[in-house]
Amino acid sequence: MTFTSFLLKTVETLTPFTTLTSLSAKLTDVPMGKFTQFLIKNFIKTFNINLDEVADTDITSYKTFNDFFIRKLKPELRPIDKECIAVCPTDGTIGQAGTIKADRLIQAKGLDYSLKALIGGSEQDTKIYENGKFACIYLSPANYHRIHMPIDGKLIKTIHIPGKLFPVGKKNISNMPDLYTANERLVCFFETSLGILCVVMVGAALVGSIHTSWSGTIDRKVGLDIRNYESDDIRYSRGDEIGYFKYGSTVITLWPENGGNVAKDLQENFPVKMGRSMIV
């Protein structure tokens, strides 16, 4: 066991998730000189990070742990599939993907959860995705953590929903009902050629923050924070970066009915990379 895996396991065992996340957010954004380099090197070893993919391979250039965690990749290594309708927004592993039925999405075998609760409780927003499609991608600590636009679109609204910060690994997904509707999340709505695309960025234990390209780091507040952007004309092309997580988490995409089909190989536990086909 490396120092990094030992430290994470020990702190997670002894510390409540919200306290742990707050502590993690502070420590990982602090320049600590050689200790930062030590943590990064151990992180690379623990999670078998492929440095050949990283745009800047000089470890000493990362002044904080999070500088490395949100590292950029060489752009040619994530080509955008031009033959599909929409692409995967992140690297990660498919949790579930399929059709939204009777306001329910599949979380894991034997567990489902409410679409309405996931996106903030609005009946009007929920109706958009009746009989539509969804895809859930889990980002492990080892994954590239920047989030990209699946299809050309215009940002029209976001809803920040405060919540818990439970881990979103396979154990909790398989055993904890309503996990995604319990955790903090940012729900983003985009106007696209297929209708209104919804990208849900789900927080989790150790996620120091959710950051967006249009408004920066999300402030954790009490109560729903609804922001309308329709008049701001904020547009993104397919493949453009729209945000990132500081540590592992989950991205859920929602598509209206008749907005295409989820690619057939996007099955549970299937690894994906940003830019590959998602909606065909």
PDB file of C-alpha atoms in Angstrom:
ATOM      1  CA  MET A   1       0.000   0.000   0.000  1.00  0.00           C
ATOM      2  CA  THR A   2       1.395   3.399  -0.971  1.00  0.00           C
ATOM      3  CA  PHE A   3       1.417   6.419   1.339  1.00  0.00           C
ATOM      4  CA  THR A   4      -1.430   8.028  -0.639  1.00  0.00           C
ATOM      5  CA  SER A   5      -3.779   5.036  -0.433  1.00  0.00           C
ATOM      6  CA  PHE A   6      -2.979   4.574   3.291  1.00  0.00           C
ATOM      7  CA  LEU A   7      -3.660   8.262   4.012  1.00  0.00           C
ATOM      8  CA  LEU A   8      -6.963   8.303   2.103  1.00  0.00           C
ATOM      9  CA  LYS A   9      -8.179   5.094   3.739  1.00  0.00           C
ATOM     10  CA  THR A  10      -7.254   6.242   7.250  1.00  0.00           C
ATOM     11  CA  VAL A  11      -8.791   9.695   6.973  1.00  0.00           C
ATOM     12  CA  GLU A  12     -11.959   8.347   5.321  1.00  0.00           C
ATOM     13  CA  THR A  13     -12.399   5.844   8.138  1.00  0.00           C
ATOM     14  CA  LEU A  14     -11.894   8.343  10.952  1.00  0.00           C
ATOM     15  CA  THR A  15     -13.534  11.487   9.563  1.00  0.00           C
ATOM     16  CA  PRO A  16     -17.152  12.378   8.650  1.00  0.00           C
ATOM     17  CA  PHE A  17     -17.572  12.890   4.891  1.00  0.00           C
ATOM     18  CA  THR A  18     -18.483  16.594   5.029  1.00  0.00           C
ATOM     19  CA  THR A  19     -15.580  17.379   7.362  1.00  0.00           C
ATOM     20  CA  LEU A  20     -13.263  15.249   5.283  1.00  0.00           C
ATOM     21  CA  THR A  21     -14.304  17.041   2.094  1.00  0.00           C
ATOM     22  CA  SER A  22     -13.827  20.472   3.642  1.00  0.00           C
ATOM     23  CA  LEU A  23     -10.404  19.468   4.935  1.00  0.00           C
ATOM     24  CA  SER A  24      -9.480  17.948   1.582  1.00  0.00           C
ATOM     25  CA  ALA A  25     -10.538  21.107  -0.275  1.00  0.00           C
ATOM     26  CA  LYS A  26      -8.284  23.264   1.889  1.00  0.00           C
ATOM     27  CA  LEU A  27      -5.215  21.027   1.920  1.00  0.00           C
ATOM     28  CA  THR A  28      -5.186  20.108  -1.751  1.00  0.00           C
ATOM     29  CA  ASP A  29      -5.273  23.755  -2.835  1.00  0.00           C
ATOM     30  CA  VAL A  30      -2.326  24.804  -0.668  1.00  0.00           C
ATOM     31  CA  PRO A  31       1.227  24.956  -2.105  1.00  0.00           C
ATOM     32  CA  MET A  32       3.357  22.746   0.151  1.00  0.00           C
ATOM     33  CA  GLY A  33       6.593  22.559  -1.804  1.00  0.00           C
ATOM     34  CA  LYS A  34       8.314  19.205  -1.690  1.00  0.00           C
ATOM     35  CA  PHE A  35       5.439  17.624   0.216  1.00  0.00           C
ATOM     36  CA  THR A  36       3.100  18.519  -2.665  1.00  0.00           C
ATOM     37  CA  GLN A  37       5.497  16.818  -5.080  1.00  0.00           C
ATOM     38  CA  PHE A  38       5.634  13.806  -2.765  1.00  0.00           C
ATOM     39  CA  LEU A  39       1.815  13.563  -2.718  1.00  0.00           C
ATOM     40  CA  ILE A  40       1.583  13.883  -6.500  1.00  0.00           C
ATOM     41  CA  LYS A  41       4.210  11.199  -7.097  1.00  0.00           C
ATOM     42  CA  ASN A  42       2.443   8.845  -4.676  1.00  0.00           C
ATOM     43  CA  PHE A  43      -0.887   9.609  -6.327  1.00  0.00           C
ATOM     44  CA  ILE A  44       0.576   8.740  -9.744  1.00  0.00           C
ATOM     45  CA  LYS A  45       1.885   5.453  -8.368  1.00  0.00           C
ATOM     46  CA  THR A  46      -1.273   4.582  -6.422  1.00  0.00           C
ATOM     47  CA  PHE A  47      -3.649   5.124  -9.333  1.00  0.00           C
ATOM     48  CA  ASN A  48      -1.282   4.197 -12.154  1.00  0.00           C
ATOM     49  CA  ILE A  49      -1.636   7.567 -13.913  1.00  0.00           C
ATOM     50  CA  ASN A  50      -0.428   7.471 -17.518  1.00  0.00           C
ATOM     51  CA  LEU A  51       1.896  10.470 -17.751  1.00  0.00           C
ATOM     52  CA  ASP A  52       2.245   9.973 -21.494  1.00  0.00           C
ATOM     53  CA  GLU A  53      -1.255  11.439 -21.809  1.00  0.00           C
ATOM     54  CA  VAL A  54      -0.571  14.532 -19.695  1.00  0.00           C
ATOM     55  CA  ALA A  55       0.016  17.842 -21.476  1.00  0.00           C
ATOM     56  CA  ASP A  56       2.579  19.028 -18.895  1.00  0.00           C
ATOM     57  CA  THR A  57       4.672  16.118 -17.605  1.00  0.00           C
ATOM     58  CA  ASP A  58       6.919  18.284 -15.390  1.00  0.00           C
ATOM     59  CA  ILE A  59       5.674  17.363 -11.901  1.00  0.00           C
ATOM     60  CA  THR A  60       7.473  20.324 -10.325  1.00  0.00           C
ATOM     61  CA  SER A  61       5.309  22.728 -12.346  1.00  0.00           C
ATOM     62  CA  TYR A  62       2.243  21.769 -10.274  1.00  0.00           C
ATOM     63  CA  LYS A  63       2.280  23.956  -7.163  1.00  0.00           C
ATOM     64  CA  THR A  64      -0.668  22.282  -5.436  1.00  0.00           C
ATOM     65  CA  PHE A  65      -2.074  18.770  -5.492  1.00  0.00           C
ATOM     66  CA  ASN A  66      -5.231  19.997  -7.234  1.00  0.00           C
ATOM     67  CA  ASP A  67      -3.165  21.631  -9.975  1.00  0.00           C
ATOM     68  CA  PHE A  68      -2.148  18.113 -10.949  1.00  0.00           C
ATOM     69  CA  PHE A  69      -5.523  16.545 -10.249  1.00  0.00           C
ATOM     70  CA  ILE A  70      -7.239  18.799 -12.813  1.00  0.00           C
ATOM     71  CA  ARG A  71      -4.359  18.340 -15.249  1.00  0.00           C
ATOM     72  CA  LYS A  72      -4.980  18.837 -18.953  1.00  0.00           C
ATOM     73  CA  LEU A  73      -4.294  16.095 -21.472  1.00  0.00           C
ATOM     74  CA  LYS A  74      -2.681  16.242 -24.876  1.00  0.00           C
ATOM     75  CA  PRO A  75      -5.673  17.215 -27.054  1.00  0.00           C
ATOM     76  CA  GLU A  76      -4.845  14.767 -29.842  1.00  0.00           C
ATOM     77  CA  LEU A  77      -5.415  11.885 -27.388  1.00  0.00           C
ATOM     78  CA  ARG A  78      -9.135  12.680 -27.060  1.00  0.00           C
ATOM     79  CA  PRO A  79     -10.333  13.035 -30.676  1.00  0.00           C
ATOM     80  CA  ILE A  80     -13.966  14.075 -31.114  1.00  0.00           C
ATOM     81  CA  ASP A  81     -16.118  11.495 -32.928  1.00  0.00           C
ATOM     82  CA  LYS A  82     -17.704  13.468 -35.780  1.00  0.00           C
ATOM     83  CA  GLU A  83     -19.902  10.558 -36.930  1.00  0.00           C
ATOM     84  CA  CYS A  84     -22.166  10.414 -33.877  1.00  0.00           C
ATOM     85  CA  ILE A  85     -24.819  12.852 -32.664  1.00  0.00           C
ATOM     86  CA  ALA A  86     -23.196  13.530 -29.285  1.00  0.00           C
ATOM     87  CA  VAL A  87     -20.043  12.448 -27.458  1.00  0.00           C
ATOM     88  CA  CYS A  88     -19.135  11.393 -23.931  1.00  0.00           C
ATOM     89  CA  PRO A  89     -18.401  14.498 -21.842  1.00  0.00           C
ATOM     90  CA  THR A  90     -15.787  12.854 -19.613  1.00  0.00           C
ATOM     91  CA  ASP A  91     -13.422   9.967 -19.112  1.00  0.00           C
ATOM     92  CA  GLY A  92     -14.767   7.379 -16.693  1.00  0.00           C
ATOM     93  CA  THR A  93     -16.818   4.207 -16.343  1.00  0.00           C
ATOM     94  CA  ILE A  94     -20.448   3.749 -17.299  1.00  0.00           C
ATOM     95  CA  GLY A  95     -22.635   3.222 -14.248  1.00  0.00           C
ATOM     96  CA  GLN A  96     -25.899   2.817 -16.116  1.00  0.00           C
ATOM     97  CA  ALA A  97     -27.351   4.052 -19.412  1.00  0.00           C
ATOM     98  CA  GLY A  98     -30.721   3.632 -21.057  1.00  0.00           C
ATOM     99  CA  THR A  99     -34.298   4.933 -21.147  1.00  0.00           C
ATOM    100  CA  ILE A 100     -35.984   7.081 -18.491  1.00  0.00           C
ATOM    101  CA  LYS A 101     -39.272   5.367 -17.566  1.00  0.00           C
ATOM    102  CA  ALA A 102     -42.021   6.763 -15.321  1.00  0.00           C
ATOM    103  CA  ASP A 103     -39.708   9.353 -13.743  1.00  0.00           C
ATOM    104  CA  ARG A 104     -37.154   6.685 -12.780  1.00  0.00           C
ATOM    105  CA  LEU A 105     -33.501   6.191 -13.700  1.00  0.00           C
ATOM    106  CA  ILE A 106     -31.520   3.045 -12.896  1.00  0.00           C
ATOM    107  CA  GLN A 107     -28.814   3.495 -10.251  1.00  0.00           C
ATOM    108  CA  ALA A 108     -27.770  -0.161  -9.986  1.00  0.00           C
ATOM    109  CA  LYS A 109     -29.343  -3.609 -10.102  1.00  0.00           C
ATOM    110  CA  GLY A 110     -32.449  -3.439  -7.922  1.00  0.00           C
ATOM    111  CA  LEU A 111     -32.130   0.307  -7.260  1.00  0.00           C
ATOM    112  CA  ASP A 112     -33.568   3.272  -9.112  1.00  0.00           C
ATOM    113  CA  TYR A 113     -34.100   6.956  -8.317  1.00  0.00           C
ATOM    114  CA  SER A 114     -36.334   9.884  -9.196  1.00  0.00           C
ATOM    115  CA  LEU A 115     -35.590  12.071 -12.212  1.00  0.00           C
ATOM    116  CA  LYS A 116     -37.634  14.888 -10.675  1.00  0.00           C
ATOM    117  CA  ALA A 117     -35.624  14.808  -7.459  1.00  0.00           C
ATOM    118  CA  LEU A 118     -32.338  14.593  -9.374  1.00  0.00           C
ATOM    119  CA  ILE A 119     -32.876  17.802 -11.335  1.00  0.00           C
ATOM    120  CA  GLY A 120     -34.418  19.986  -8.658  1.00  0.00           C
ATOM    121  CA  GLY A 121     -38.099  19.104  -8.297  1.00  0.00           C
ATOM    122  CA  SER A 122     -39.580  21.109 -11.185  1.00  0.00           C
ATOM    123  CA  GLU A 123     -42.477  19.372 -12.925  1.00  0.00           C
ATOM    124  CA  GLN A 124     -41.862  21.433 -16.060  1.00  0.00           C
ATOM    125  CA  ASP A 125     -38.185  20.435 -16.284  1.00  0.00           C
ATOM    126  CA  THR A 126     -39.015  16.793 -15.537  1.00  0.00           C
ATOM    127  CA  LYS A 127     -41.511  16.544 -18.422  1.00  0.00           C
ATOM    128  CA  ILE A 128     -38.741  17.361 -20.909  1.00  0.00           C
ATOM    129  CA  TYR A 129     -37.099  13.978 -20.277  1.00  0.00           C
ATOM    130  CA  GLU A 130     -40.110  11.655 -20.085  1.00  0.00           C
ATOM    131  CA  ASN A 131     -39.180   8.525 -22.102  1.00  0.00           C
ATOM    132  CA  GLY A 132     -35.845  10.136 -22.908  1.00  0.00           C
ATOM    133  CA  LYS A 133     -32.347   8.726 -22.521  1.00  0.00           C
ATOM    134  CA  PHE A 134     -29.723   8.957 -19.802  1.00  0.00           C
ATOM    135  CA  ALA A 135     -26.097   7.981 -19.307  1.00  0.00           C
ATOM    136  CA  CYS A 136     -24.260   7.996 -15.987  1.00  0.00           C
ATOM    137  CA  ILE A 137     -20.443   8.159 -15.964  1.00  0.00           C
ATOM    138  CA  TYR A 138     -18.415   7.601 -12.792  1.00  0.00           C
ATOM    139  CA  LEU A 139     -15.038   9.342 -12.561  1.00  0.00           C
ATOM    140  CA  SER A 140     -12.556   7.549 -10.317  1.00  0.00           C
ATOM    141  CA  PRO A 141      -9.635   9.473  -8.796  1.00  0.00           C
ATOM    142  CA  ALA A 142      -7.441   8.067 -11.583  1.00  0.00           C
ATOM    143  CA  ASN A 143      -9.526   9.585 -14.376  1.00  0.00           C
ATOM    144  CA  TYR A 144      -9.080  12.842 -16.261  1.00  0.00           C
ATOM    145  CA  HIS A 145     -11.453  15.208 -14.437  1.00  0.00           C
ATOM    146  CA  ARG A 146     -12.372  17.909 -16.921  1.00  0.00           C
ATOM    147  CA  ILE A 147     -15.907  17.910 -18.316  1.00  0.00           C
ATOM    148  CA  HIS A 148     -16.665  18.723 -21.954  1.00  0.00           C
ATOM    149  CA  MET A 149     -19.697  19.610 -24.052  1.00  0.00           C
ATOM    150  CA  PRO A 150     -21.321  16.555 -25.718  1.00  0.00           C
ATOM    151  CA  ILE A 151     -22.914  18.608 -28.529  1.00  0.00           C
ATOM    152  CA  ASP A 152     -23.096  22.244 -29.667  1.00  0.00           C
ATOM    153  CA  GLY A 153     -25.350  24.109 -27.265  1.00  0.00           C
ATOM    154  CA  LYS A 154     -26.358  27.285 -25.466  1.00  0.00           C
ATOM    155  CA  LEU A 155     -26.460  27.451 -21.663  1.00  0.00           C
ATOM    156  CA  ILE A 156     -29.941  28.456 -20.505  1.00  0.00           C
ATOM    157  CA  LYS A 157     -30.150  27.585 -16.794  1.00  0.00           C
ATOM    158  CA  THR A 158     -28.345  26.011 -13.839  1.00  0.00           C
ATOM    159  CA  ILE A 159     -29.667  24.727 -10.532  1.00  0.00           C
ATOM    160  CA  HIS A 160     -27.298  24.127  -7.626  1.00  0.00           C
ATOM    161  CA  ILE A 161     -28.803  21.633  -5.197  1.00  0.00           C
ATOM    162  CA  PRO A 162     -27.053  21.357  -1.814  1.00  0.00           C
ATOM    163  CA  GLY A 163     -26.832  17.907  -0.319  1.00  0.00           C
ATOM    164  CA  LYS A 164     -24.706  15.240   1.294  1.00  0.00           C
ATOM    165  CA  LEU A 165     -21.246  14.184   0.142  1.00  0.00           C
ATOM    166  CA  PHE A 166     -21.419  10.398   0.203  1.00  0.00           C
ATOM    167  CA  PRO A 167     -18.838   8.416  -1.809  1.00  0.00           C
ATOM    168  CA  VAL A 168     -20.096   7.390  -5.259  1.00  0.00           C
ATOM    169  CA  GLY A 169     -17.992   4.267  -5.727  1.00  0.00           C
ATOM    170  CA  LYS A 170     -19.463   0.913  -6.754  1.00  0.00           C
ATOM    171  CA  LYS A 171     -20.138  -0.243  -3.171  1.00  0.00           C
ATOM    172  CA  ASN A 172     -22.371   2.719  -2.328  1.00  0.00           C
ATOM    173  CA  ILE A 173     -24.031   2.799  -5.758  1.00  0.00           C
ATOM    174  CA  SER A 174     -25.049  -0.842  -5.338  1.00  0.00           C
ATOM    175  CA  ASN A 175     -26.287  -0.571  -1.751  1.00  0.00           C
ATOM    176  CA  MET A 176     -27.414   2.993  -0.956  1.00  0.00           C
ATOM    177  CA  PRO A 177     -30.858   3.970  -2.315  1.00  0.00           C
ATOM    178  CA  ASP A 178     -31.255   7.446  -3.869  1.00  0.00           C
ATOM    179  CA  LEU A 179     -27.543   8.183  -3.677  1.00  0.00           C
ATOM    180  CA  TYR A 180     -27.515  10.636  -6.581  1.00  0.00           C
ATOM    181  CA  THR A 181     -30.503  12.572  -5.262  1.00  0.00           C
ATOM    182  CA  ALA A 182     -28.972  12.778  -1.770  1.00  0.00           C
ATOM    183  CA  ASN A 183     -25.627  14.251  -2.850  1.00  0.00           C
ATOM    184  CA  GLU A 184     -24.857  17.835  -3.789  1.00  0.00           C
ATOM    185  CA  ARG A 185     -25.160  18.498  -7.520  1.00  0.00           C
ATOM    186  CA  LEU A 186     -25.148  21.161 -10.195  1.00  0.00           C
ATOM    187  CA  VAL A 187     -27.829  20.705 -12.864  1.00  0.00           C
ATOM    188  CA  CYS A 188     -27.033  22.433 -16.179  1.00  0.00           C
ATOM    189  CA  PHE A 189     -29.518  22.876 -19.029  1.00  0.00           C
ATOM    190  CA  PHE A 190     -28.371  23.537 -22.609  1.00  0.00           C
ATOM    191  CA  GLU A 191     -30.417  24.311 -25.704  1.00  0.00           C
ATOM    192  CA  THR A 192     -29.247  22.019 -28.532  1.00  0.00           C
ATOM    193  CA  SER A 193     -30.376  20.716 -31.910  1.00  0.00           C
ATOM    194  CA  LEU A 194     -31.797  17.647 -30.103  1.00  0.00           C
ATOM    195  CA  GLY A 195     -33.776  19.660 -27.581  1.00  0.00           C
ATOM    196  CA  ILE A 196     -32.755  20.535 -24.019  1.00  0.00           C
ATOM    197  CA  LEU A 197     -29.680  18.611 -22.887  1.00  0.00           C
ATOM    198  CA  CYS A 198     -29.179  18.294 -19.137  1.00  0.00           C
ATOM    199  CA  VAL A 199     -25.719  17.712 -17.668  1.00  0.00           C
ATOM    200  CA  VAL A 200     -25.744  16.887 -13.943  1.00  0.00           C
ATOM    201  CA  MET A 201     -22.445  17.228 -12.071  1.00  0.00           C
ATOM    202  CA  VAL A 202     -22.767  15.178  -8.869  1.00  0.00           C
ATOM    203  CA  GLY A 203     -20.571  15.968  -5.870  1.00  0.00           C
ATOM    204  CA  ALA A 204     -19.185  13.314  -3.533  1.00  0.00           C
ATOM    205  CA  ALA A 205     -16.841  12.693  -0.622  1.00  0.00           C
ATOM    206  CA  LEU A 206     -13.471  14.361  -1.231  1.00  0.00           C
ATOM    207  CA  VAL A 207     -14.845  16.502  -4.078  1.00  0.00           C
ATOM    208  CA  GLY A 208     -13.339  19.803  -2.979  1.00  0.00           C
ATOM    209  CA  SER A 209     -15.412  21.746  -5.466  1.00  0.00           C
ATOM    210  CA  ILE A 210     -17.361  21.772  -8.713  1.00  0.00           C
ATOM    211  CA  HIS A 211     -16.023  24.358 -11.155  1.00  0.00           C
ATOM    212  CA  THR A 212     -17.747  25.662 -14.293  1.00  0.00           C
ATOM    213  CA  SER A 213     -16.304  27.569 -17.228  1.00  0.00           C
ATOM    214  CA  TRP A 214     -19.017  30.251 -17.055  1.00  0.00           C
ATOM    215  CA  SER A 215     -19.162  31.107 -13.343  1.00  0.00           C
ATOM    216  CA  GLY A 216     -16.082  29.604 -11.692  1.00  0.00           C
ATOM    217  CA  THR A 217     -16.167  27.526  -8.517  1.00  0.00           C
ATOM    218  CA  ILE A 218     -19.657  26.828  -7.179  1.00  0.00           C
ATOM    219  CA  ASP A 219     -20.400  28.260  -3.729  1.00  0.00           C
ATOM    220  CA  ARG A 220     -21.992  25.744  -1.392  1.00  0.00           C
ATOM    221  CA  LYS A 221     -25.188  27.413  -0.160  1.00  0.00           C
ATOM    222  CA  VAL A 222     -28.329  26.447   1.717  1.00  0.00           C
ATOM    223  CA  GLY A 223     -31.350  25.922  -0.534  1.00  0.00           C
ATOM    224  CA  LEU A 224     -31.715  25.784  -4.310  1.00  0.00           C
ATOM    225  CA  ASP A 225     -29.702  28.317  -6.283  1.00  0.00           C
ATOM    226  CA  ILE A 226     -31.387  28.775  -9.681  1.00  0.00           C
ATOM    227  CA  ARG A 227     -29.610  30.923 -12.256  1.00  0.00           C
ATOM    228  CA  ASN A 228     -30.947  31.828 -15.693  1.00  0.00           C
ATOM    229  CA  TYR A 229     -28.449  32.428 -18.494  1.00  0.00           C
ATOM    230  CA  GLU A 230     -30.713  32.557 -21.538  1.00  0.00           C
ATOM    231  CA  SER A 231     -30.029  36.252 -22.215  1.00  0.00           C
ATOM    232  CA  ASP A 232     -26.254  35.869 -21.726  1.00  0.00           C
ATOM    233  CA  ASP A 233     -25.746  33.951 -24.992  1.00  0.00           C
ATOM    234  CA  ILE A 234     -23.168  31.533 -23.509  1.00  0.00           C
ATOM    235  CA  ARG A 235     -22.433  28.945 -26.196  1.00  0.00           C
ATOM    236  CA  TYR A 236     -20.182  25.892 -26.376  1.00  0.00           C
ATOM    237  CA  SER A 237     -19.192  23.680 -29.281  1.00  0.00           C
ATOM    238  CA  ARG A 238     -18.943  19.908 -29.056  1.00  0.00           C
ATOM    239  CA  GLY A 239     -15.755  19.051 -27.164  1.00  0.00           C
ATOM    240  CA  ASP A 240     -15.364  22.451 -25.455  1.00  0.00           C
ATOM    241  CA  GLU A 241     -14.504  22.313 -21.764  1.00  0.00           C
ATOM    242  CA  ILE A 242     -17.394  23.313 -19.489  1.00  0.00           C
ATOM    243  CA  GLY A 243     -16.015  22.481 -16.046  1.00  0.00           C
ATOM    244  CA  TYR A 244     -14.115  20.107 -13.786  1.00  0.00           C
ATOM    245  CA  PHE A 245     -14.217  18.249 -10.479  1.00  0.00           C
ATOM    246  CA  LYS A 246     -11.558  18.471  -7.823  1.00  0.00           C
ATOM    247  CA  TYR A 247     -11.480  14.741  -7.021  1.00  0.00           C
ATOM    248  CA  GLY A 248     -13.656  11.847  -8.204  1.00  0.00           C
ATOM    249  CA  SER A 249     -17.364  12.047  -8.862  1.00  0.00           C
ATOM    250  CA  THR A 250     -20.144  11.460 -11.409  1.00  0.00           C
ATOM    251  CA  VAL A 251     -21.661  13.117 -14.491  1.00  0.00           C
ATOM    252  CA  ILE A 252     -25.202  12.228 -15.610  1.00  0.00           C
ATOM    253  CA  THR A 253     -26.503  13.359 -19.011  1.00  0.00           C
ATOM    254  CA  LEU A 254     -30.217  13.491 -19.863  1.00  0.00           C
ATOM    255  CA  TRP A 255     -31.723  13.671 -23.370  1.00  0.00           C
ATOM    256  CA  PRO A 256     -35.336  14.242 -24.490  1.00  0.00           C
ATOM    257  CA  GLU A 257     -37.364  11.565 -26.237  1.00  0.00           C
ATOM    258  CA  ASN A 258     -36.551  11.361 -29.968  1.00  0.00           C
ATOM    259  CA  GLY A 259     -33.124  12.855 -29.228  1.00  0.00           C
ATOM    260  CA  GLY A 260     -31.259   9.791 -30.446  1.00  0.00           C
ATOM    261  CA  ASN A 261     -30.245   6.516 -28.811  1.00  0.00           C
ATOM    262  CA  VAL A 262     -27.510   5.654 -26.360  1.00  0.00           C
ATOM    263  CA  ALA A 263     -24.635   3.831 -28.100  1.00  0.00           C
ATOM    264  CA  LYS A 264     -25.177   0.073 -27.659  1.00  0.00           C
ATOM    265  CA  ASP A 265     -21.772  -0.619 -26.099  1.00  0.00           C
ATOM    266  CA  LEU A 266     -22.375   1.804 -23.212  1.00  0.00           C
ATOM    267  CA  GLN A 267     -23.143  -0.933 -20.716  1.00  0.00           C
ATOM    268  CA  GLU A 268     -22.520  -1.109 -16.968  1.00  0.00           C
ATOM    269  CA  ASN A 269     -18.801  -1.000 -16.017  1.00  0.00           C
ATOM    270  CA  PHE A 270     -17.726  -0.116 -19.567  1.00  0.00           C
ATOM    271  CA  PRO A 271     -14.756   2.328 -19.581  1.00  0.00           C
ATOM    272  CA  VAL A 272     -15.131   5.415 -21.784  1.00  0.00           C
ATOM    273  CA  LYS A 273     -13.036   8.391 -22.812  1.00  0.00           C
ATOM    274  CA  MET A 274     -14.148  11.908 -23.567  1.00  0.00           C
ATOM    275  CA  GLY A 275     -14.952  12.438 -27.234  1.00  0.00           C
ATOM    276  CA  ARG A 276     -16.177   8.934 -28.108  1.00  0.00           C
ATOM    277  CA  SER A 277     -19.776   8.338 -29.249  1.00  0.00           C
ATOM    278  CA  MET A 278     -22.552   8.518 -26.653  1.00  0.00           C
ATOM    279  CA  ILE A 279     -25.755   9.378 -28.567  1.00  0.00           C
ATOM    280  CA  VAL A 280     -26.124   7.889 -32.069  1.00  0.00           C
TER     281      VAL A 280
END
